[in-house]
Coordinates of C-alpha atoms and ligand atoms in Angstrom, one line a residue:
Chain A
M1 CA 102.1 126.5 85.9
T2 CA 99.0 124.9 84.2
T3 CA 95.7 127.0 83.2
F4 CA 93.8 124.6 84.6
D5 CA 90.6 125.7 87.2
I6 CA 91.3 123.0 89.3
D7 CA 88.4 123.8 91.3
R8 CA 85.6 123.6 88.8
I9 CA 87.2 120.3 87.5
R10 CA 87.2 118.6 91.0
A11 CA 83.4 119.9 91.3
D12 CA 82.9 117.9 88.5
F13 CA 84.0 114.7 90.0
P14 CA 81.2 113.7 92.6
I15 CA 83.6 111.1 94.2
L16 CA 85.9 113.3 95.0
K17 CA 83.4 114.7 98.0
R18 CA 83.8 111.3 99.9
E19 CA 86.0 111.0 103.2
V20 CA 87.8 108.1 103.6
H21 CA 88.4 107.0 107.5
G22 CA 87.1 110.8 108.0
Q23 CA 89.8 112.2 105.8
P24 CA 89.1 113.9 102.7
L25 CA 89.9 111.3 99.9
V26 CA 93.2 111.9 98.4
Y27 CA 92.9 109.7 95.2
F28 CA 96.1 109.0 93.8
D29 CA 95.8 105.6 92.1
N30 CA 95.2 107.0 89.0
A31 CA 97.5 104.8 86.7
A32 CA 95.4 101.9 88.2
T33 CA 91.9 103.3 86.8
T34 CA 90.7 107.4 87.1
Q35 CA 87.8 108.7 88.8
K36 CA 84.7 109.4 86.6
P37 CA 83.5 113.3 86.0
R38 CA 79.7 113.4 86.5
Q39 CA 79.3 113.9 82.3
V40 CA 80.5 110.6 81.9
I41 CA 77.8 108.8 84.7
D42 CA 74.9 110.9 83.3
A43 CA 76.1 110.0 80.0
L44 CA 75.9 106.4 81.0
V45 CA 72.8 106.9 82.6
H46 CA 71.1 108.9 79.9
Y47 CA 71.8 105.5 77.2
Y48 CA 69.9 103.7 80.0
E49 CA 67.2 105.8 80.3
H50 CA 66.8 106.7 76.9
Y51 CA 68.4 104.7 74.2
N52 CA 69.1 101.6 75.3
A53 CA 68.7 98.9 72.2
N54 CA 71.3 96.4 70.5
I55 CA 72.7 98.1 67.9
H56 CA 73.7 97.7 64.3
R57 CA 70.4 95.2 63.6
G58 CA 67.3 97.2 64.9
I59 CA 65.3 98.9 62.1
H60 CA 63.5 100.5 65.4
A61 CA 64.2 104.1 66.9
L62 CA 66.4 103.0 69.5
A63 CA 68.5 100.8 67.6
E64 CA 69.2 103.7 65.0
E65 CA 70.1 106.2 67.9
A66 CA 72.1 103.8 70.2
T67 CA 74.1 103.0 66.8
A68 CA 74.7 106.3 65.7
R69 CA 76.1 107.0 69.3
Y70 CA 78.3 104.1 69.0
E71 CA 79.6 105.4 66.1
E72 CA 79.8 108.7 67.0
T73 CA 82.0 107.2 69.9
R74 CA 84.3 105.8 67.4
Q75 CA 85.2 108.6 65.7
K76 CA 85.8 110.4 68.6
V77 CA 88.4 107.6 69.5
A78 CA 89.6 107.9 66.3
D79 CA 90.0 112.0 66.2
F80 CA 91.5 112.0 69.9
I81 CA 94.6 110.2 68.8
G82 CA 94.8 111.6 64.5
A83 CA 93.9 108.1 63.3
P84 CA 93.1 108.5 59.3
G85 CA 89.5 107.4 59.9
P86 CA 86.9 105.3 62.5
E87 CA 87.6 102.0 60.3
C88 CA 90.9 102.0 62.1
I89 CA 89.1 101.8 65.6
V90 CA 88.1 98.2 67.4
F91 CA 86.4 98.1 70.5
T92 CA 87.5 95.5 73.0
R93 CA 87.1 95.4 76.7
N94 CA 90.5 97.0 77.8
T95 CA 93.9 97.4 76.7
T96 CA 94.6 93.5 77.6
E97 CA 91.9 92.2 75.4
S98 CA 93.6 94.7 72.3
I99 CA 97.0 93.1 72.9
N100 CA 95.9 89.8 72.8
L101 CA 93.8 90.5 69.5
V102 CA 97.0 91.3 68.1
A103 CA 98.7 88.6 69.3
N104 CA 95.8 86.0 68.0
A105 CA 94.9 87.7 64.9
W106 CA 98.0 88.8 63.6
G107 CA 100.7 87.1 65.3
R108 CA 99.4 83.8 64.6
K109 CA 99.5 84.3 61.2
N110 CA 102.3 86.2 60.2
L111 CA 105.3 84.5 62.9
G112 CA 106.9 81.5 63.0
E113 CA 109.8 79.8 64.1
G114 CA 113.2 82.0 64.6
D115 CA 110.6 85.2 64.5
E116 CA 111.7 87.6 67.3
I117 CA 109.2 89.9 68.9
I118 CA 111.0 92.7 70.6
L119 CA 109.8 93.8 74.1
S120 CA 111.2 95.9 77.0
T121 CA 111.8 94.7 80.9
M122 CA 109.3 97.5 81.9
E123 CA 106.3 96.1 80.1
H124 CA 103.5 95.3 81.9
H125 CA 101.8 91.8 82.2
S126 CA 99.4 92.8 79.5
N127 CA 102.3 93.5 77.0
L128 CA 104.0 90.4 77.9
V129 CA 102.3 87.4 78.6
P130 CA 99.8 87.5 75.3
W131 CA 103.2 87.6 73.3
Q132 CA 104.3 84.7 75.7
M133 CA 101.6 82.7 74.6
L134 CA 102.0 83.6 71.0
A135 CA 105.9 82.5 70.9
Q136 CA 104.9 79.3 72.4
A137 CA 102.4 78.7 69.7
T138 CA 104.5 79.9 67.1
G139 CA 107.9 79.3 67.7
A140 CA 108.9 82.8 67.7
K141 CA 111.1 83.9 70.2
L142 CA 111.3 87.0 72.4
R143 CA 114.1 89.3 73.3
H144 CA 113.6 92.0 75.8
I145 CA 115.3 95.5 75.5
D146 CA 117.0 96.5 79.1
I147 CA 116.6 99.7 81.2
D148 CA 119.3 102.1 82.2
D149 CA 119.7 103.1 85.7
E150 CA 117.2 105.9 85.3
G151 CA 114.9 103.6 83.9
R152 CA 115.0 104.6 80.2
L153 CA 115.3 102.4 77.6
A154 CA 119.1 101.9 77.3
G155 CA 120.1 103.2 74.1
D156 CA 122.2 100.5 72.6
S157 CA 120.4 97.7 73.9
V158 CA 117.4 99.2 71.4
E159 CA 119.2 99.4 68.4
Q160 CA 121.0 95.8 69.1
L161 CA 118.1 94.0 69.6
I162 CA 115.7 95.4 67.1
G163 CA 117.8 93.5 64.2
E164 CA 116.3 91.5 60.6
R165 CA 114.6 88.7 62.7
A166 CA 112.5 91.1 64.4
K167 CA 108.8 91.0 63.4
L168 CA 107.4 93.2 65.9
V169 CA 108.3 95.5 68.4
A170 CA 105.7 96.0 71.0
I171 CA 106.9 98.6 73.8
T172 CA 104.7 100.4 76.3
H173 CA 104.7 104.3 75.3
M174 CA 104.6 105.3 79.4
S175 CA 105.3 102.9 82.0
N176 CA 103.1 102.4 84.8
V177 CA 106.1 102.0 87.2
L178 CA 108.3 104.3 86.3
G179 CA 107.0 106.8 84.2
T180 CA 109.1 106.7 81.9
V181 CA 108.2 108.1 78.6
N182 CA 109.7 105.9 76.1
P183 CA 110.9 107.8 72.4
V184 CA 107.9 105.6 70.7
R185 CA 108.9 107.8 67.1
Q186 CA 112.6 106.5 67.1
I187 CA 111.5 103.1 68.1
A188 CA 109.1 103.3 64.9
D189 CA 111.7 104.1 62.3
L190 CA 114.2 101.5 63.9
A191 CA 111.3 98.9 63.6
H192 CA 110.2 100.0 60.3
A193 CA 113.8 99.7 59.0
Q194 CA 114.0 96.3 59.7
G195 CA 110.6 95.6 58.3
A196 CA 109.1 95.0 61.7
L197 CA 105.9 96.3 62.8
L198 CA 105.2 98.6 66.1
L199 CA 102.7 98.2 68.9
V200 CA 102.7 100.9 71.4
D201 CA 100.9 100.0 74.9
G202 CA 99.2 103.6 75.3
A203 CA 97.4 102.6 78.9
Q204 CA 99.2 105.2 80.3
S205 CA 100.3 107.4 77.4
V206 CA 96.8 108.5 75.8
P207 CA 95.2 109.6 78.9
H208 CA 97.9 111.5 80.0
L209 CA 99.6 113.2 77.0
P210 CA 99.1 114.3 73.3
V211 CA 98.9 111.3 71.5
N212 CA 98.9 111.2 67.6
V213 CA 99.4 107.4 66.1
Q214 CA 100.7 109.1 62.3
E215 CA 102.8 111.3 64.1
L216 CA 104.4 108.3 66.0
D217 CA 104.1 105.9 63.0
C218 CA 103.2 103.1 65.1
D219 CA 100.9 100.5 63.5
F220 CA 98.9 99.8 67.0
L221 CA 98.3 101.0 69.5
A222 CA 96.5 99.5 72.5
F223 CA 94.6 101.4 75.4
S224 CA 91.8 101.4 77.7
A225 CA 88.5 103.9 78.6
H226 CA 88.9 103.7 82.2
K227 CA 92.2 104.9 82.9
M228 CA 91.1 108.0 80.7
L229 CA 87.7 109.3 83.3
G230 CA 85.8 107.0 81.1
P231 CA 83.5 103.3 81.7
T232 CA 85.6 100.1 82.9
G233 CA 84.6 97.3 80.1
V234 CA 85.7 99.5 77.1
G235 CA 89.2 99.1 75.4
V236 CA 90.4 100.5 72.1
L237 CA 92.9 99.2 69.4
Y238 CA 93.7 101.1 66.7
A239 CA 95.4 99.7 63.7
R240 CA 96.4 100.5 61.0
H241 CA 93.8 100.2 57.7
E242 CA 95.3 97.5 55.6
L243 CA 96.4 95.5 58.8
L244 CA 92.9 95.1 59.5
E245 CA 92.1 94.2 56.4
S246 CA 94.7 91.2 56.5
M247 CA 94.2 89.9 59.9
D248 CA 92.0 87.1 60.6
P249 CA 89.4 87.7 62.9
F250 CA 89.6 87.4 66.8
L251 CA 86.4 86.0 67.8
G252 CA 83.6 84.7 66.1
G253 CA 79.7 84.8 65.9
G254 CA 77.6 87.6 65.4
E255 CA 77.9 91.4 64.2
M256 CA 81.3 90.1 62.8
I257 CA 80.3 88.0 59.9
R258 CA 78.6 88.9 56.7
R259 CA 77.0 85.5 55.3
V260 CA 76.8 82.7 57.3
G261 CA 76.2 79.3 56.2
L262 CA 76.8 76.0 57.8
E263 CA 79.9 74.9 57.0
E264 CA 81.7 78.7 56.1
S265 CA 80.9 82.4 56.7
T266 CA 82.3 85.2 55.4
W267 CA 83.5 88.0 57.6
N268 CA 81.8 92.1 58.0
D269 CA 84.1 94.8 57.2
V270 CA 86.8 96.0 59.3
P271 CA 86.3 97.1 62.4
W272 CA 83.5 95.2 62.6
K273 CA 85.0 92.1 61.9
F274 CA 86.6 92.0 65.2
E275 CA 83.8 93.2 67.6
A276 CA 82.3 89.5 67.6
G277 CA 78.8 90.1 69.5
T278 CA 76.8 92.6 71.7
P279 CA 79.5 95.4 72.2
N280 CA 79.6 97.2 75.8
I281 CA 77.5 100.0 73.9
G282 CA 76.3 102.0 77.1
D283 CA 80.0 102.3 78.0
V284 CA 81.2 102.9 74.6
C285 CA 78.6 105.8 74.9
A286 CA 79.5 106.9 78.1
F287 CA 83.7 106.9 77.0
G288 CA 82.3 109.6 73.9
A289 CA 81.8 112.3 77.1
A290 CA 85.4 111.4 78.6
L291 CA 87.0 111.8 75.1
D292 CA 84.8 115.1 74.9
Y293 CA 86.1 116.2 78.6
L294 CA 89.7 115.6 77.8
Q295 CA 89.4 117.3 74.7
E296 CA 88.3 120.4 75.9
L297 CA 90.9 120.8 78.8
G298 CA 93.5 120.3 76.3
M299 CA 96.2 117.6 76.1
E300 CA 99.2 119.5 76.7
Q301 CA 96.9 121.4 79.4
V302 CA 96.8 117.6 81.1
R303 CA 100.2 117.0 80.5
A304 CA 101.6 120.0 82.0
H305 CA 99.4 119.8 85.0
E306 CA 100.8 116.1 85.5
V307 CA 104.1 117.4 85.0
S308 CA 104.0 119.8 87.8
L309 CA 102.5 117.7 90.0
A310 CA 105.2 114.8 89.4
Q311 CA 108.2 117.6 89.9
Q312 CA 106.7 118.9 93.1
A313 CA 105.9 115.0 94.4
M314 CA 109.6 114.0 94.1
R315 CA 110.6 117.3 95.1
R316 CA 109.0 116.5 98.4
L317 CA 109.5 112.7 98.5
S318 CA 113.1 113.3 98.1
E319 CA 113.3 115.2 101.2
V320 CA 112.1 112.0 103.1
P321 CA 115.3 109.9 104.5
G322 CA 115.8 106.6 103.8
I323 CA 114.0 107.4 100.2
T324 CA 114.4 105.8 96.8
I325 CA 112.1 107.0 94.0
Y326 CA 112.5 105.1 90.5
G327 CA 112.6 106.1 87.0
P328 CA 114.0 109.5 85.0
K329 CA 114.2 112.8 86.8
S330 CA 113.8 115.1 83.9
D331 CA 110.4 116.3 82.4
E332 CA 110.3 115.2 79.0
A333 CA 111.1 111.7 79.9
R334 CA 108.6 111.3 82.6
G335 CA 105.1 111.6 83.4
G336 CA 102.7 111.6 86.2
V337 CA 103.7 108.3 87.9
V338 CA 105.9 108.3 91.0
S339 CA 107.2 104.9 92.4
F340 CA 109.0 105.1 95.7
N341 CA 110.5 102.9 98.5
L342 CA 111.3 104.0 101.9
E343 CA 114.1 101.7 103.7
D344 CA 112.7 99.1 106.1
I345 CA 108.9 100.1 105.4
H346 CA 106.9 98.0 102.8
P347 CA 104.9 99.4 101.0
H348 CA 102.0 97.4 101.9
D349 CA 102.4 99.2 105.5
L350 CA 102.9 102.4 104.0
G351 CA 99.3 101.9 102.1
T352 CA 97.5 100.9 104.9
V353 CA 99.0 103.8 106.8
L354 CA 98.4 106.3 104.2
D355 CA 94.4 104.7 103.5
R356 CA 93.9 105.7 107.2
H357 CA 94.8 109.5 106.0
G358 CA 92.6 109.0 103.2
V359 CA 95.2 108.9 100.5
A360 CA 94.8 105.7 97.8
I361 CA 97.9 105.0 96.2
R362 CA 98.8 101.9 94.8
A363 CA 101.3 99.4 97.0
G364 CA 103.0 95.8 95.2
H365 CA 104.7 94.8 91.7
H366 CA 101.9 97.0 89.3
C367 CA 101.7 93.7 87.2
A368 CA 105.4 94.3 86.7
Q369 CA 107.4 91.4 88.1
P370 CA 109.7 91.4 85.7
L371 CA 110.7 94.9 86.2
M372 CA 110.5 94.4 89.7
A373 CA 113.4 92.1 89.4
R374 CA 115.4 94.1 87.1
L375 CA 115.3 96.9 90.2
D376 CA 115.2 94.2 92.7
V377 CA 112.9 95.3 94.9
V378 CA 110.0 93.2 95.5
A379 CA 107.5 95.9 95.6
T380 CA 107.4 100.0 95.3
A381 CA 104.6 102.3 96.6
R382 CA 103.3 104.6 93.6
A383 CA 101.1 108.3 93.3
S384 CA 99.7 108.4 90.3
F385 CA 98.2 111.9 89.5
Y386 CA 95.5 113.3 87.1
V387 CA 93.0 116.3 86.4
Y388 CA 91.6 116.3 89.4
N389 CA 95.0 116.4 91.6
K390 CA 96.0 119.5 92.9
E391 CA 99.5 120.4 94.9
E392 CA 98.0 121.0 98.5
E393 CA 96.9 116.9 98.3
L394 CA 100.5 116.1 98.4
D395 CA 100.4 117.5 101.9
A396 CA 98.4 114.3 102.9
L397 CA 100.7 112.4 101.1
I398 CA 103.9 113.5 102.8
E399 CA 102.2 113.6 106.1
G400 CA 100.8 110.3 105.5
I401 CA 104.6 109.1 105.1
Q402 CA 105.6 110.9 108.0
A403 CA 103.3 109.0 110.2
A404 CA 104.6 105.6 108.9
V405 CA 108.1 106.4 109.5
R406 CA 107.5 107.3 112.9
L407 CA 105.2 104.1 113.5
F408 CA 107.6 101.8 112.0
R409 CA 111.2 103.3 112.1
A410 CA 110.8 104.3 116.2
P411 CA 112.3 102.3 118.5
A412 CA 110.2 100.0 120.4
P413 CA 109.4 101.2 124.0
T414 CA 109.7 98.9 126.7
R415 CA 106.5 96.4 127.1
T416 CA 104.3 96.7 130.3
Chain B
M1 CA 93.7 119.3 106.9
P2 CA 92.8 118.2 109.4
Q3 CA 95.0 115.5 111.7
P4 CA 94.0 112.2 111.5
Q5 CA 92.9 110.6 115.0
P6 CA 94.2 107.4 115.7
E7 CA 92.0 104.6 115.0
P8 CA 91.1 101.6 117.2
E9 CA 91.1 99.3 113.9
F10 CA 94.3 100.9 112.7
D11 CA 96.2 99.9 116.4
E12 CA 94.4 96.6 116.1
L13 CA 96.6 95.8 113.3
Y14 CA 100.0 97.4 113.9
R15 CA 100.1 96.2 117.8
E16 CA 103.1 97.1 119.3
I17 CA 104.3 93.1 119.7
I18 CA 103.8 93.2 116.0
L19 CA 106.0 96.3 115.4
D20 CA 108.7 94.6 117.7
H21 CA 108.9 91.4 116.3
Y22 CA 109.2 93.4 112.9
R23 CA 112.0 95.7 113.9
S24 CA 113.6 92.9 115.9
P25 CA 113.0 89.4 114.3
R26 CA 113.7 86.5 116.6
H27 CA 115.3 83.1 115.3
H28 CA 116.7 85.1 112.5
Q29 CA 120.2 82.9 112.7
P30 CA 120.6 80.8 109.6
L31 CA 121.2 77.1 110.8
A32 CA 124.2 74.7 109.3
N33 CA 122.6 71.9 108.5
A34 CA 118.5 72.6 108.3
Q35 CA 117.0 69.1 107.6
V36 CA 113.8 71.2 106.1
V37 CA 113.6 74.5 104.1
A38 CA 110.6 75.7 103.7
E39 CA 110.2 78.7 101.2
G40 CA 107.1 80.8 101.4
Y41 CA 106.2 83.0 98.6
N42 CA 103.3 85.6 98.3
P43 CA 103.3 86.4 94.5
L44 CA 100.8 89.0 94.7
C45 CA 102.9 91.0 97.6
G46 CA 106.1 89.8 96.8
D47 CA 106.6 88.6 100.3
E48 CA 109.2 86.1 101.4
V49 CA 109.7 83.9 103.9
E50 CA 112.1 81.0 104.6
L51 CA 112.1 78.7 107.7
Q52 CA 114.7 76.4 108.0
L53 CA 113.7 73.2 110.8
N54 CA 115.8 70.7 112.4
F55 CA 113.9 67.7 114.6
E56 CA 114.7 65.6 117.2
N57 CA 112.7 63.4 118.6
G58 CA 109.4 64.0 116.3
A59 CA 109.6 67.5 117.7
I60 CA 111.2 70.5 116.2
S61 CA 114.3 70.8 118.1
D62 CA 115.3 74.3 115.7
V63 CA 113.9 76.9 113.9
S64 CA 115.3 79.9 112.1
V65 CA 113.3 82.3 110.3
Q66 CA 114.1 85.0 107.7
G67 CA 112.6 86.3 104.6
R68 CA 111.8 90.1 103.5
G69 CA 108.3 91.7 103.4
C70 CA 105.6 93.3 105.1
S71 CA 105.6 93.8 108.9
I72 CA 102.8 91.8 109.2
S73 CA 104.5 89.1 107.1
Q74 CA 107.6 89.3 108.8
A75 CA 106.1 89.5 112.2
S76 CA 104.0 86.7 112.1
G77 CA 107.0 84.6 110.7
S78 CA 108.7 85.9 113.9
L79 CA 106.0 84.8 115.9
L80 CA 105.7 81.7 114.6
G81 CA 109.4 80.7 115.7
D82 CA 108.7 81.7 119.3
I83 CA 105.5 79.2 119.5
V84 CA 106.4 76.2 117.5
L85 CA 110.4 75.9 119.0
G86 CA 110.2 72.7 120.8
K87 CA 106.8 71.2 119.7
P88 CA 105.9 67.9 118.5
T89 CA 105.3 68.1 115.0
D90 CA 101.6 67.2 115.6
E91 CA 101.6 69.8 117.7
A92 CA 102.7 72.2 115.6
R93 CA 100.2 71.0 113.4
R94 CA 97.6 72.3 115.5
L95 CA 98.5 75.4 116.4
I96 CA 98.7 76.2 112.4
G97 CA 95.1 75.5 112.3
L98 CA 94.2 77.6 115.4
V99 CA 96.4 80.7 114.2
T100 CA 94.9 80.6 110.6
N101 CA 91.7 80.6 111.7
M102 CA 91.7 83.4 114.0
L103 CA 93.7 84.9 111.0
T104 CA 90.9 84.3 108.6
D105 CA 87.7 84.8 110.8
A106 CA 87.0 88.1 112.2
E107 CA 84.4 86.9 114.7
A108 CA 86.9 84.2 116.2
E109 CA 88.1 84.4 120.1
P110 CA 91.6 83.7 119.8
P111 CA 92.0 80.5 122.4
E112 CA 94.6 81.8 125.2
E113 CA 97.2 79.5 124.7
L114 CA 98.1 81.7 121.7
G115 CA 100.2 84.0 123.7
D116 CA 101.4 86.5 121.8
L117 CA 100.3 85.4 118.6
E118 CA 97.0 87.0 120.0
A119 CA 98.5 90.5 118.5
L120 CA 97.9 89.5 115.3
Q121 CA 94.0 89.0 115.9
G122 CA 93.3 92.1 114.1
V123 CA 94.7 91.0 110.8
A124 CA 90.9 89.6 110.0
K125 CA 89.9 93.1 109.8
F126 CA 91.7 93.9 106.6
P127 CA 91.3 91.5 104.2
A128 CA 94.6 92.4 101.8
R129 CA 96.8 91.9 104.3
V130 CA 95.1 88.3 105.6
K131 CA 97.8 86.4 103.2
C132 CA 100.8 88.6 104.7
A133 CA 100.1 86.6 107.8
T134 CA 99.2 83.9 107.2
L135 CA 102.0 83.6 104.1
A136 CA 104.7 81.6 107.4
W137 CA 102.0 79.2 108.6
H138 CA 100.7 78.0 105.1
T139 CA 105.0 77.5 104.3
L140 CA 105.8 75.9 107.8
E141 CA 102.6 73.4 107.4
D142 CA 103.9 72.7 103.6
G143 CA 107.5 71.9 105.0
L144 CA 105.7 69.4 107.8
K145 CA 103.4 67.6 105.3
Q146 CA 106.2 67.1 102.9
R147 CA 108.8 66.1 105.4
E148 CA 106.6 63.3 106.6
A149 CA 106.2 62.5 103.0
A150 CA 109.8 61.8 102.1
G151 CA 110.3 59.8 105.2
A152 CA 112.0 62.5 107.1
D153 CA 115.3 60.6 107.0
R154 CA 117.0 63.1 104.1
P155 CA 117.5 66.9 104.0
I156 CA 114.4 68.4 101.7
V157 CA 113.7 71.8 100.4
T158 CA 110.1 73.1 100.1
R159 CA 108.4 75.9 98.1
H160 CA 104.8 77.3 98.7
D161 CA 103.1 79.7 97.0
E162 CA 100.8 81.6 99.2
Ligands
LIG1 C1 101.2 100.3 80.9 C2 99.8 99.2 81.1 N1 99.6 98.6 80.5 C3 98.5 97.6 80.1 C4 97.7 97.9 81.4 C5 96.4 96.8 81.7 O1 95.7 97.5 81.5 P1 94.1 96.9 81.6 O2 94.0 96.5 82.3 O3 93.0 98.0 81.0 O4 93.9 96.2 80.3 C6 98.0 98.9 82.3 C7 97.3 99.3 83.5 O5 97.1 98.5 84.3 C8 99.1 99.8 82.1 O6 99.6 100.5 83.1

């Protein structure tokens, strides 16, 4: 059990007081985006009401204050993921942009004909499409690690595919569909033994479990603030300092330069070299409040709370006749994401019925079409949990599912 | 936790006719040598509909509807089979216009000639589900158009992405 004071946590989230279709909101779509605590909302308002200014250029008090807060958040991010220093942290718009940054600024310079990029069949489109584009531009080849029947990376496939032609392994830390937590450290060792780099898609891991980039020994880590209590529009790229130094810029413009001539320019130091133009200052500052909030809860506790919810959810869901639950069964190998399908009921129909019960889940391909094909389904229903969810909310989920079963499986009464 | 009340709008989406067509879809037998095979796919939700059609004297003489997907997409296909069977292709085109108009305009009064199809009217109030309902109709539209372009005398397969 967890040491969470769940009622106190819930009181911090204004949106949890609202009703949906006359029912209390049960928000189980946290893998898509999470709700925001009062502290984060206040931090955003505070920025606009008290120190809104452009950063790194003004010499007035507001600009200095905004710059200090912005850079303070960079330090908080570094601390949160155990990075050696803030120079390893680049702010982007989201995970997707962070991955595109690596594909363009590192990939185009370092990959060529015959080089291999190793991915897996469980990747989100944002850790797949940028590599497809890069492969097309450079002649590099994509190879995909398969999954086993429980939805884990197939061990033999991992070792076979990471061979001497591998230049980059790009893998999700936790699947947004299966909930699988991948053995990133082992993969890092395999990749490095072949001279390849490792990029970790941390969109679903950094918000939900303790992540330390030095322990994982990854070269790049990408994640999004909006999936961890923070505002939308802020993403993070962590990269090893030497890599950032050696990479070309991604976007060109203001902020990322040192001297600009008519024909040529020189680049700013890292990480600013990768932050062209006015960044999302207000949201970065507010993201700092989200990191504080999670630090205070403790990521071990967050993880334990979600594992316990996922366990309860799987136990109760498995009692529903005709249900298929995807992903690993054991606690260590999974996080708080539970995907499932009901026989004869399409996830969209289930989603619509659950919505009427106030329960928000996701139904669809979850931006993982190759994984859907691998599972041989068109879509799944997915419930995903976070710090403010409680066991009692599972009642509404189960009741909603039962209502859908009554609606769609009942024999049609004779028409009049 | 309070018991959810059945909501009028909800019943408007899942009308009994729709549930009935979903549970027991009509025109489900595949055709042996269809002149037109029109496949429709909605990449967003993975709904699939496959229409097989034969023609005689400018009218749809045979129709088969298959697929997998949500109740709305599949019931819509089944209802399509009911109404276009035996209709001249021009008439089928006109019906496609009437139905898609009803599905996308929440204010539109469904014309009486649409019969049971009127049950799909509620979809217009659920923006996330409109494409589920229009899939079969746009698939048919595409199939008819391409048949005309191809000259009607050799079998064709068409693919439509909603
Ligand atoms: C595993 C994974 N990777 C990447 C992303 C993309 O995140 P964003 O849309 O914030 O760029 C998501 C979120 O949907 C995800 O779950």
